[in-house]
Coordinates of C-alpha atoms and ligand atoms in Angstrom, one line a residue:
M1 CA 0.3 0.1 0.6
A2 CA 0.6 3.6 -0.6
R3 CA 1.9 5.6 2.0
I4 CA 0.0 8.9 2.3
L5 CA 2.5 11.7 3.6
P6 CA 0.9 14.8 4.3
V7 CA 1.7 18.0 2.8
P8 CA 1.8 21.2 4.6
N9 CA -0.8 23.3 5.2
F10 CA -2.4 25.8 1.8
D11 CA -3.9 28.1 0.1
C12 CA -4.7 27.6 -3.4
V13 CA -5.8 29.7 -5.7
V14 CA -7.8 28.0 -9.1
F15 CA -8.0 31.1 -11.4
G16 CA -11.1 30.0 -14.2
A17 CA -13.1 28.4 -11.3
T18 CA -16.2 27.8 -13.4
G19 CA -13.8 26.3 -16.7
D20 CA -14.1 22.3 -17.6
L21 CA -11.0 21.5 -16.4
T22 CA -11.3 22.9 -12.4
M23 CA -15.1 21.0 -13.0
R24 CA -13.5 17.7 -14.2
K25 CA -10.4 17.5 -12.8
L26 CA -8.7 20.4 -11.0
L27 CA -11.2 19.8 -8.1
P28 CA -11.6 16.5 -7.9
A29 CA -7.8 16.0 -7.9
L30 CA -8.2 17.8 -4.5
Y31 CA -11.2 15.8 -2.8
N32 CA -9.3 13.0 -3.7
R33 CA -6.7 14.0 -1.6
F34 CA -8.6 15.4 0.8
R35 CA -10.0 12.3 1.5
D36 CA -7.6 10.3 1.4
G37 CA -6.1 12.0 4.0
Q38 CA -3.1 13.9 2.7
Y39 CA -4.6 17.1 4.1
D40 CA -7.3 18.5 6.4
G41 CA -8.7 21.7 6.9
G42 CA -5.9 23.6 7.1
C43 CA -6.2 24.3 4.0
R44 CA -8.4 26.4 1.2
I45 CA -9.0 26.0 -2.2
I46 CA -9.9 29.7 -3.6
G47 CA -12.2 29.6 -6.6
A48 CA -10.8 33.2 -8.8
A49 CA -12.6 34.5 -11.9
R50 CA -15.1 37.6 -13.6
S51 CA -18.6 35.7 -12.6
D52 CA -20.1 37.7 -9.7
L53 CA -20.7 34.7 -7.7
S54 CA -21.9 33.9 -4.2
E55 CA -19.7 31.7 -1.7
E56 CA -22.3 28.6 -1.8
E57 CA -23.5 29.7 -5.0
Y58 CA -20.0 28.7 -5.8
R59 CA -19.7 26.1 -3.4
N60 CA -23.3 24.7 -5.1
K61 CA -21.0 23.9 -8.5
A62 CA -18.6 22.7 -7.1
E63 CA -20.7 20.3 -5.1
A64 CA -22.0 19.1 -8.8
A65 CA -19.1 18.7 -10.2
L66 CA -17.4 16.4 -7.8
R67 CA -21.2 15.0 -7.7
R68 CA -20.7 14.5 -12.2
F69 CA -17.1 13.1 -12.0
V70 CA -15.6 11.7 -8.6
P71 CA -16.8 8.1 -8.4
E72 CA -20.6 7.3 -6.6
S73 CA -18.2 4.8 -4.0
A74 CA -16.1 7.9 -2.7
Q75 CA -18.6 10.0 -2.5
A76 CA -19.6 10.1 1.4
T77 CA -21.5 13.1 2.6
A78 CA -19.9 13.8 5.4
T79 CA -16.6 14.1 3.6
V80 CA -18.3 15.8 1.0
Q81 CA -19.1 19.2 2.6
D82 CA -16.0 18.8 4.9
F83 CA -14.5 19.4 1.4
L84 CA -16.7 22.1 0.5
R85 CA -15.9 24.1 3.3
L86 CA -12.7 24.5 2.4
V87 CA -14.3 25.8 -1.1
H88 CA -14.2 29.4 -1.2
Y89 CA -14.7 31.2 -3.8
A90 CA -13.3 35.2 -5.1
R91 CA -15.0 37.4 -8.4
V92 CA -11.2 38.9 -9.0
D93 CA -10.6 40.1 -13.7
G94 CA -8.2 37.6 -14.1
A95 CA -6.8 41.2 -17.0
G96 CA -8.4 43.6 -15.1
E97 CA -7.8 45.7 -11.4
T98 CA -10.9 44.1 -9.4
G99 CA -10.9 41.8 -6.8
W100 CA -6.8 41.7 -6.5
D101 CA -6.7 43.9 -3.6
T102 CA -9.3 41.6 -1.3
L103 CA -7.4 38.1 -2.4
I104 CA -4.2 39.4 -1.1
A105 CA -5.3 40.5 1.5
D106 CA -7.3 37.1 2.5
L107 CA -3.3 36.1 1.3
D108 CA -1.9 37.6 3.8
A109 CA -4.0 36.6 6.8
R110 CA -2.4 33.4 6.4
P111 CA 1.2 34.1 5.5
K112 CA 2.5 30.7 7.5
Q113 CA 0.2 28.6 3.6
V114 CA 1.5 27.6 1.0
R115 CA 0.4 29.4 -2.3
P116 CA 0.0 27.9 -4.9
Y117 CA -2.0 29.7 -8.0
Y118 CA -2.9 27.5 -10.3
L119 CA -3.7 29.3 -13.7
A120 CA -6.8 27.2 -15.7
T121 CA -8.0 29.5 -17.9
S122 CA -6.9 30.7 -21.5
P123 CA -2.6 31.0 -22.0
D124 CA -3.4 34.7 -22.7
L125 CA -4.1 35.4 -20.2
Y126 CA -0.9 33.9 -18.1
G127 CA 1.1 37.1 -18.7
P128 CA -1.7 39.5 -17.6
I129 CA -2.8 37.0 -13.9
C130 CA 1.4 37.2 -13.0
H131 CA 1.6 40.0 -13.6
N132 CA -1.7 41.2 -11.7
L133 CA -0.2 39.7 -8.8
A134 CA 3.4 40.9 -8.6
A135 CA 1.9 44.3 -9.2
H136 CA -0.7 43.3 -6.0
G137 CA 2.1 42.0 -3.8
G138 CA 0.9 38.3 -4.3
I139 CA 4.1 36.6 -5.0
T140 CA 5.8 35.3 -1.8
P141 CA 8.7 32.8 -1.2
L142 CA 5.4 29.9 -0.5
S143 CA 4.3 31.5 -3.8
R144 CA 4.2 28.7 -6.8
V145 CA 2.1 29.6 -9.8
V146 CA 0.8 26.6 -12.4
L147 CA 0.4 27.1 -15.8
E148 CA -1.3 24.4 -17.6
K149 CA -1.0 23.6 -21.1
P150 CA -1.2 25.0 -23.9
I151 CA 2.1 27.9 -23.1
G152 CA 2.1 29.4 -27.2
H153 CA 0.8 28.0 -30.3
D154 CA 3.8 28.7 -31.7
L155 CA 7.4 28.9 -30.3
A156 CA 6.6 32.7 -30.2
S157 CA 4.4 33.2 -28.2
A158 CA 5.1 30.1 -25.8
R159 CA 8.7 32.7 -25.2
A160 CA 6.3 35.8 -25.1
I161 CA 4.0 34.0 -22.5
N162 CA 7.3 32.7 -20.6
D163 CA 9.1 36.6 -21.0
A164 CA 5.5 37.3 -19.6
V165 CA 5.7 35.3 -16.6
G166 CA 9.8 34.7 -16.3
A167 CA 9.9 39.0 -15.3
V168 CA 7.6 38.2 -11.9
V169 CA 8.0 34.8 -11.4
P170 CA 11.6 33.3 -10.4
E171 CA 11.7 29.4 -12.7
A172 CA 11.8 27.9 -9.9
Q173 CA 8.3 29.3 -8.5
V174 CA 6.3 28.0 -12.3
F175 CA 5.2 25.0 -12.7
R176 CA 4.6 23.6 -15.9
I177 CA 2.3 20.9 -15.6
D178 CA 2.6 17.8 -18.3
H179 CA -0.1 16.3 -17.3
Y180 CA 0.7 12.9 -18.3
L181 CA 4.2 12.7 -16.9
G182 CA 1.8 12.1 -13.3
K183 CA 1.1 9.2 -15.0
E184 CA 2.2 6.1 -13.0
T185 CA 3.5 4.4 -15.7
V186 CA 4.8 7.5 -17.0
Q187 CA 6.8 7.5 -13.9
N188 CA 6.9 4.2 -13.4
L189 CA 10.0 4.2 -17.4
L190 CA 12.6 5.9 -14.9
A191 CA 12.3 2.4 -12.3
L192 CA 11.8 0.9 -15.6
R193 CA 15.1 1.1 -16.8
F194 CA 17.1 3.2 -13.3
A195 CA 15.6 1.2 -11.5
N196 CA 16.8 -2.8 -13.0
T197 CA 19.8 -3.3 -14.4
I198 CA 18.5 -6.1 -17.2
F199 CA 17.4 -3.4 -20.4
E200 CA 19.8 -0.5 -19.7
R201 CA 21.9 -3.0 -21.0
L202 CA 19.8 -3.1 -23.8
W203 CA 19.0 0.3 -24.2
N204 CA 20.0 1.2 -27.1
A205 CA 20.7 0.2 -31.3
D206 CA 22.4 -2.5 -31.3
V207 CA 19.5 -4.0 -29.4
I208 CA 16.2 -1.9 -30.2
D209 CA 14.6 -1.4 -33.7
H210 CA 12.3 0.9 -33.0
V211 CA 10.2 2.6 -30.4
Q212 CA 6.4 3.4 -30.5
I213 CA 3.7 5.8 -29.0
T214 CA 0.5 5.6 -29.1
V215 CA -2.1 7.9 -27.7
A216 CA -5.7 6.8 -28.8
E217 CA -8.4 8.2 -28.0
T218 CA -12.3 6.8 -28.7
V219 CA -14.4 10.6 -28.5
G220 CA -14.2 13.4 -30.8
V221 CA -13.2 17.6 -29.9
E222 CA -17.0 17.6 -27.9
G223 CA -17.1 21.0 -26.9
R224 CA -13.7 21.8 -27.6
G225 CA -14.1 22.0 -30.8
G226 CA -13.5 26.1 -30.4
Y227 CA -10.1 25.6 -28.9
Y228 CA -9.5 22.4 -30.9
D229 CA -10.0 23.8 -33.9
K230 CA -7.5 26.3 -33.4
S231 CA -4.7 23.6 -32.2
G232 CA -4.9 20.3 -33.7
A233 CA -3.7 17.1 -32.9
L234 CA 0.0 17.8 -33.4
R235 CA 0.0 20.7 -31.1
D236 CA -2.3 19.5 -28.6
M237 CA -1.0 15.9 -27.8
V238 CA 2.7 15.7 -29.4
Q239 CA 4.2 18.7 -28.7
N240 CA 3.9 18.5 -24.5
H241 CA 2.6 14.3 -24.2
I242 CA 4.1 12.3 -26.7
L243 CA 7.1 14.2 -27.0
Q244 CA 8.1 13.5 -23.0
M245 CA 7.0 10.2 -23.2
L246 CA 9.8 10.0 -26.3
C247 CA 12.3 11.8 -23.5
L248 CA 11.8 10.1 -20.2
L249 CA 12.4 7.1 -22.7
A250 CA 15.3 8.4 -24.5
M251 CA 17.3 10.5 -22.4
E252 CA 20.3 8.9 -20.1
S253 CA 20.6 8.9 -16.4
P254 CA 19.8 11.7 -14.6
V255 CA 22.8 12.3 -12.0
S256 CA 19.3 12.2 -9.4
L257 CA 16.2 12.8 -9.1
D258 CA 16.6 16.6 -8.4
A259 CA 14.6 18.9 -10.6
D260 CA 16.4 20.3 -13.3
A261 CA 18.9 17.0 -13.5
V262 CA 15.9 14.6 -14.9
R263 CA 15.3 18.1 -16.8
D264 CA 18.6 19.0 -17.9
E265 CA 18.3 14.6 -19.7
K266 CA 15.0 15.6 -20.9
L267 CA 16.3 18.4 -22.4
K268 CA 19.1 17.2 -24.8
V269 CA 16.8 15.0 -26.1
L270 CA 14.5 17.4 -27.3
R271 CA 17.8 19.3 -28.5
A272 CA 18.9 16.0 -30.8
L273 CA 15.8 15.7 -32.5
R274 CA 16.3 15.2 -36.3
R275 CA 15.3 18.1 -38.0
I276 CA 12.0 17.2 -40.6
A277 CA 13.0 19.6 -43.9
P278 CA 10.0 20.8 -45.5
H279 CA 10.7 18.7 -48.8
E280 CA 10.9 15.7 -45.5
V281 CA 7.2 16.6 -44.7
P282 CA 6.2 14.4 -46.3
A283 CA 7.7 11.1 -46.0
F284 CA 7.8 10.8 -42.0
T285 CA 4.5 13.0 -41.1
V286 CA 0.9 12.3 -42.2
R287 CA -2.1 14.4 -41.2
G288 CA -5.4 13.3 -40.4
Q289 CA -9.5 14.4 -40.3
Y290 CA -12.2 12.0 -38.9
A291 CA -15.0 11.9 -41.0
A292 CA -18.8 10.2 -39.9
G293 CA -18.2 5.8 -39.0
A294 CA -19.2 4.3 -35.9
V295 CA -17.1 4.2 -32.2
G296 CA -17.6 1.5 -29.9
G297 CA -20.8 0.2 -32.5
Q298 CA -22.1 3.1 -32.1
P299 CA -22.6 6.4 -34.9
V300 CA -20.7 9.0 -34.9
A301 CA -20.7 12.4 -36.3
G302 CA -17.4 13.9 -38.4
Y303 CA -14.7 16.5 -37.6
Q304 CA -17.0 19.5 -39.8
S305 CA -20.1 18.4 -38.4
D306 CA -19.0 18.3 -34.7
L307 CA -16.8 22.0 -35.3
G308 CA -21.1 22.9 -36.7
N309 CA -20.0 23.4 -40.0
G310 CA -22.4 21.6 -41.8
Q311 CA -22.6 17.7 -42.8
D312 CA -19.2 16.8 -44.2
G313 CA -18.3 17.6 -47.5
H314 CA -20.0 20.7 -47.3
G315 CA -20.3 24.3 -45.8
E316 CA -16.7 25.9 -45.1
R317 CA -14.2 22.8 -44.4
S318 CA -11.8 22.8 -41.4
L319 CA -7.9 21.8 -42.3
T320 CA -7.6 21.4 -38.2
E321 CA -6.2 17.2 -38.7
T322 CA -7.9 15.6 -35.0
F323 CA -5.0 12.3 -36.1
V324 CA -0.9 12.8 -36.5
A325 CA 1.9 9.9 -37.3
L326 CA 5.1 11.2 -37.3
K327 CA 8.3 8.9 -38.2
V328 CA 11.0 10.5 -35.3
Q329 CA 15.1 10.1 -35.4
V330 CA 16.4 10.9 -32.2
N331 CA 20.3 12.0 -33.7
S332 CA 22.8 10.8 -30.6
W333 CA 25.2 7.8 -30.7
R334 CA 22.0 5.3 -28.3
W335 CA 19.4 5.5 -30.9
A336 CA 21.5 5.9 -34.0
G337 CA 19.5 4.3 -36.6
V338 CA 16.2 3.5 -34.2
P339 CA 13.2 5.4 -35.5
F340 CA 10.5 6.1 -33.6
Y341 CA 7.0 5.9 -34.7
L342 CA 4.4 8.2 -33.0
R343 CA 0.7 8.4 -33.0
T344 CA -2.4 9.8 -31.7
G345 CA -5.5 10.7 -33.0
K346 CA -9.5 11.3 -32.0
R347 CA -12.0 8.7 -33.1
L348 CA -9.6 5.4 -33.0
P349 CA -11.1 2.0 -32.0
Q350 CA -9.7 2.3 -28.8
K351 CA -8.6 4.9 -26.0
V352 CA -5.6 3.2 -25.3
S353 CA -1.9 5.5 -24.6
E354 CA 0.9 2.4 -25.4
I355 CA 4.8 2.7 -25.6
V356 CA 6.2 -0.2 -28.2
V357 CA 9.9 -1.0 -27.6
Q358 CA 10.3 -3.8 -30.3
F359 CA 14.3 -5.6 -30.1
R360 CA 15.8 -6.8 -33.0
T361 CA 15.3 -10.1 -34.8
P362 CA 18.0 -12.5 -33.3
P363 CA 21.4 -12.5 -36.3
F364 CA 20.8 -15.9 -37.2
S365 CA 18.6 -18.3 -36.4
I366 CA 18.5 -22.2 -35.7
F367 CA 14.8 -22.6 -36.9
P368 CA 13.5 -24.4 -39.5
A369 CA 12.8 -21.2 -42.1
D370 CA 9.3 -22.7 -41.9
T371 CA 8.7 -22.7 -38.3
I372 CA 5.2 -21.1 -37.8
G373 CA 5.1 -18.0 -35.0
T374 CA 8.2 -16.4 -35.1
E375 CA 7.7 -12.7 -33.9
P376 CA 10.1 -10.1 -31.8
N377 CA 10.6 -9.6 -28.7
R378 CA 8.8 -6.4 -27.7
L379 CA 8.3 -4.8 -24.2
L380 CA 4.9 -3.0 -23.7
I381 CA 4.6 -0.3 -21.7
R382 CA 0.6 0.5 -21.5
L383 CA -0.5 3.7 -19.6
Q384 CA -3.4 3.0 -20.1
P385 CA -6.2 1.4 -19.8
E386 CA -4.7 -1.8 -17.9
E387 CA -1.6 0.0 -16.9
G388 CA 1.0 -2.7 -16.6
M389 CA 4.4 -3.8 -18.7
R390 CA 4.2 -7.4 -20.8
L391 CA 7.3 -8.5 -21.9
E392 CA 7.3 -10.3 -25.2
M393 CA 9.3 -13.7 -25.5
M394 CA 8.9 -16.3 -27.9
T395 CA 8.5 -19.7 -26.7
K396 CA 7.8 -23.3 -28.0
E397 CA 4.1 -24.0 -27.7
P398 CA 4.2 -27.6 -25.2
G399 CA 2.7 -30.5 -26.9
P400 CA 4.1 -32.7 -30.1
G401 CA 3.3 -32.4 -33.5
G402 CA 6.1 -30.0 -34.3
L403 CA 8.1 -27.4 -33.9
H404 CA 5.2 -24.4 -33.6
L405 CA 6.8 -20.7 -31.6
R406 CA 4.6 -18.6 -29.4
P407 CA 4.8 -15.3 -28.0
T408 CA 4.0 -15.2 -24.4
G409 CA 4.0 -11.9 -21.7
L410 CA 5.3 -11.9 -18.8
D411 CA 2.9 -9.9 -17.2
I412 CA 3.0 -7.0 -15.1
S413 CA -0.5 -5.4 -14.2
F414 CA -0.5 -2.8 -12.1
E415 CA -4.5 -3.3 -10.7
K416 CA -3.3 -7.4 -9.1
T417 CA -0.2 -6.3 -8.1
F418 CA -0.3 -3.7 -5.8
G419 CA -4.5 -4.3 -6.5
Q420 CA -5.7 -0.1 -5.2
R421 CA -7.5 2.8 -7.2
F422 CA -4.1 4.8 -8.4
P423 CA -4.5 8.4 -8.4
D424 CA -5.3 10.8 -11.2
A425 CA -2.3 12.7 -12.7
Y426 CA -3.6 15.3 -11.3
E427 CA -4.0 14.0 -8.0
R428 CA -0.2 13.4 -7.7
L429 CA 0.9 16.4 -9.4
L430 CA -0.7 19.2 -7.7
M431 CA 0.1 17.7 -3.9
D432 CA 4.5 17.8 -6.1
V433 CA 3.9 21.6 -6.6
V434 CA 2.0 22.3 -3.0
R435 CA 5.4 20.2 -1.8
G436 CA 7.5 22.2 -4.3
N437 CA 8.7 19.4 -5.9
A438 CA 9.0 20.5 -9.5
T439 CA 10.9 17.2 -11.1
L440 CA 7.5 16.5 -12.7
F441 CA 6.9 20.0 -14.5
M442 CA 8.5 21.2 -17.5
R443 CA 10.8 23.7 -18.0
R444 CA 10.9 26.8 -19.7
D445 CA 13.9 25.4 -22.0
E446 CA 11.8 21.8 -23.0
V447 CA 8.8 23.3 -24.1
E448 CA 10.9 26.4 -25.8
A449 CA 12.4 23.3 -27.4
A450 CA 9.9 21.1 -28.0
W451 CA 8.3 24.1 -29.8
A452 CA 11.5 24.2 -31.7
W453 CA 11.1 21.0 -33.1
V454 CA 7.0 20.9 -34.1
E455 CA 7.5 24.6 -35.8
P456 CA 9.3 23.3 -39.1
L457 CA 6.3 21.0 -39.4
L458 CA 3.4 23.7 -38.0
D459 CA 4.6 25.5 -40.9
A460 CA 5.7 23.9 -43.8
W461 CA 1.8 22.3 -43.6
E462 CA 0.7 26.2 -43.1
N463 CA 1.8 26.7 -46.0
K464 CA 0.6 24.4 -48.2
P465 CA -3.4 24.0 -46.2
E466 CA -4.7 21.0 -48.2
M467 CA -7.2 18.7 -46.4
P468 CA -5.9 16.2 -43.9
R469 CA -6.6 12.5 -45.7
S470 CA -10.1 11.9 -44.3
Y471 CA -10.4 8.3 -42.4
P472 CA -13.8 7.5 -40.6
A473 CA -14.5 7.6 -37.3
G474 CA -13.8 4.2 -35.9
S475 CA -10.3 3.2 -37.5
W476 CA -6.5 3.3 -36.9
G477 CA -6.3 6.7 -38.7
P478 CA -5.8 7.1 -42.7
T479 CA -4.4 4.6 -44.4
A480 CA -1.0 6.5 -45.3
A481 CA -0.4 6.4 -41.3
I482 CA -0.2 2.5 -42.3
A483 CA 1.7 3.1 -44.7
L484 CA 4.7 5.2 -42.7
I485 CA 5.1 2.8 -40.9
E486 CA 5.1 -0.2 -43.4
R487 CA 7.2 1.1 -45.8
D488 CA 10.4 0.5 -43.0
G489 CA 8.8 -2.6 -43.3
R490 CA 7.5 -3.0 -40.4
T491 CA 3.3 -2.6 -38.8
W492 CA 1.7 -0.4 -36.1
Y493 CA 1.9 -2.9 -32.8
E494 CA -2.0 -3.7 -32.4
G495 CA -2.3 -6.8 -30.0
T496 CA -0.3 -10.3 -29.4
P497 CA -0.8 -12.0 -33.1
Ligands
BG6_501 C1 -5.0 17.2 -23.1 C2 -5.6 17.3 -24.6 O1 -4.1 17.6 -22.9 O2 -5.3 15.6 -23.2 C3 -6.2 16.2 -25.2 O3 -6.1 18.4 -24.8 C4 -7.2 15.2 -24.5 O4 -7.3 17.0 -26.1 C5 -6.5 14.6 -23.4 O5 -8.5 14.7 -24.6 C6 -5.8 13.0 -22.7 O6 -5.4 13.0 -21.8 P1 -5.5 11.2 -21.4 O7 -5.5 12.1 -20.1 O8 -7.6 11.3 -21.6 O9 -5.5 10.8 -22.1

């Protein structure tokens, strides 16, 4: 059973208090940590937004969010009521003058509390909110400013945000969230690689043939079309979540688990990513957009209809990609010649996030050429659902009748092994913010290096605007994504044959 280490008392101000992220993720995460006893009634959660709400009205909204997004079995009425007593509301205009003096005076009355400011707002407000915080004396040594993704929509806008925030908040007090880094299996990559000896010696181009990272979702754009259509899959998932996973997979051993030691190593990977030149973009990338189809047996509309652009094929057409597949190289001795194939998309057949490390085939086979079933070794690292790892090895099928080989798995299912609920990524990350542990957060230079790598792809697509390739909802993306990997004589992993 994991130990729950209490955190120091805090007053957490959540800007964007009435928004989707706060309701869906942050309040449930804070509730779950409270329920597990990681902090107590000495803490406060202050929702801050422009709406004219009373404390009671905001608590009612918070309660409705908990009833909706926390499993019923975890909703004991007394605990919910105890939690709601910690929830307050402050009417504050992030970019204007309203509410700041009152908010900061209220926080100053409890000077020993850790003071996380969670900016769950549009990124345009990050600079103005930080400016206001500083101008009203709200940045103290116990403050931490938490920034949600996206940090900008390209390198220049990311730099502008980082400059504006950095002008008033020291970098050590800025926590840039990538919630994938809070997922159990992503953290487990560090344990897998650096708390075991068997893999690290094999973790290189001599033994590994290629790596695949798939983050597939069944959902469409839901109610987020306004944001998503300006973003697309490359900005929404690759620039942050997928590149962060790639960094943890590919980095050298950090000298310690200190935030900067880990982030220095991740940064080197981002800098070693081979730039894809404009003329190479068609060969190394595939963009897709879902059309009408069926997911889980249910008919669903296409992306254009989801955006309200009329029926598929009519009206104004968005060129935004809802799927992207990439072939990426890391220019280093360790990884020379090992391709990393990345893909992510909405409206795919399954919600699954998985890393596949495929090892080389044996250099010489003693088995007859017609031996059935030979497959390379693979290490599967499953982030969701059913978090766990599986090492696929060849074994002989028992019994007579010739030599039949079969891949069998050495399995670690985290749920079976540890048999408990795993905290959501936000729970872990929020408590790390309170503790001041920045290891699982992105440093400014990492975010900018990731944008610097992604930007030529965005530019190439923008300079040659084309409709992304269509794929029916419920399929694994456009056929060109299959061709991307099959051209190299490899295939996307879709389960053990
Ligand atoms: C978010 C993206 O960062 O991650 C969403 O903006 C995406 O578009 C989500 O749906 C996926 O997160 P998870 O934890 O459900 O895999």
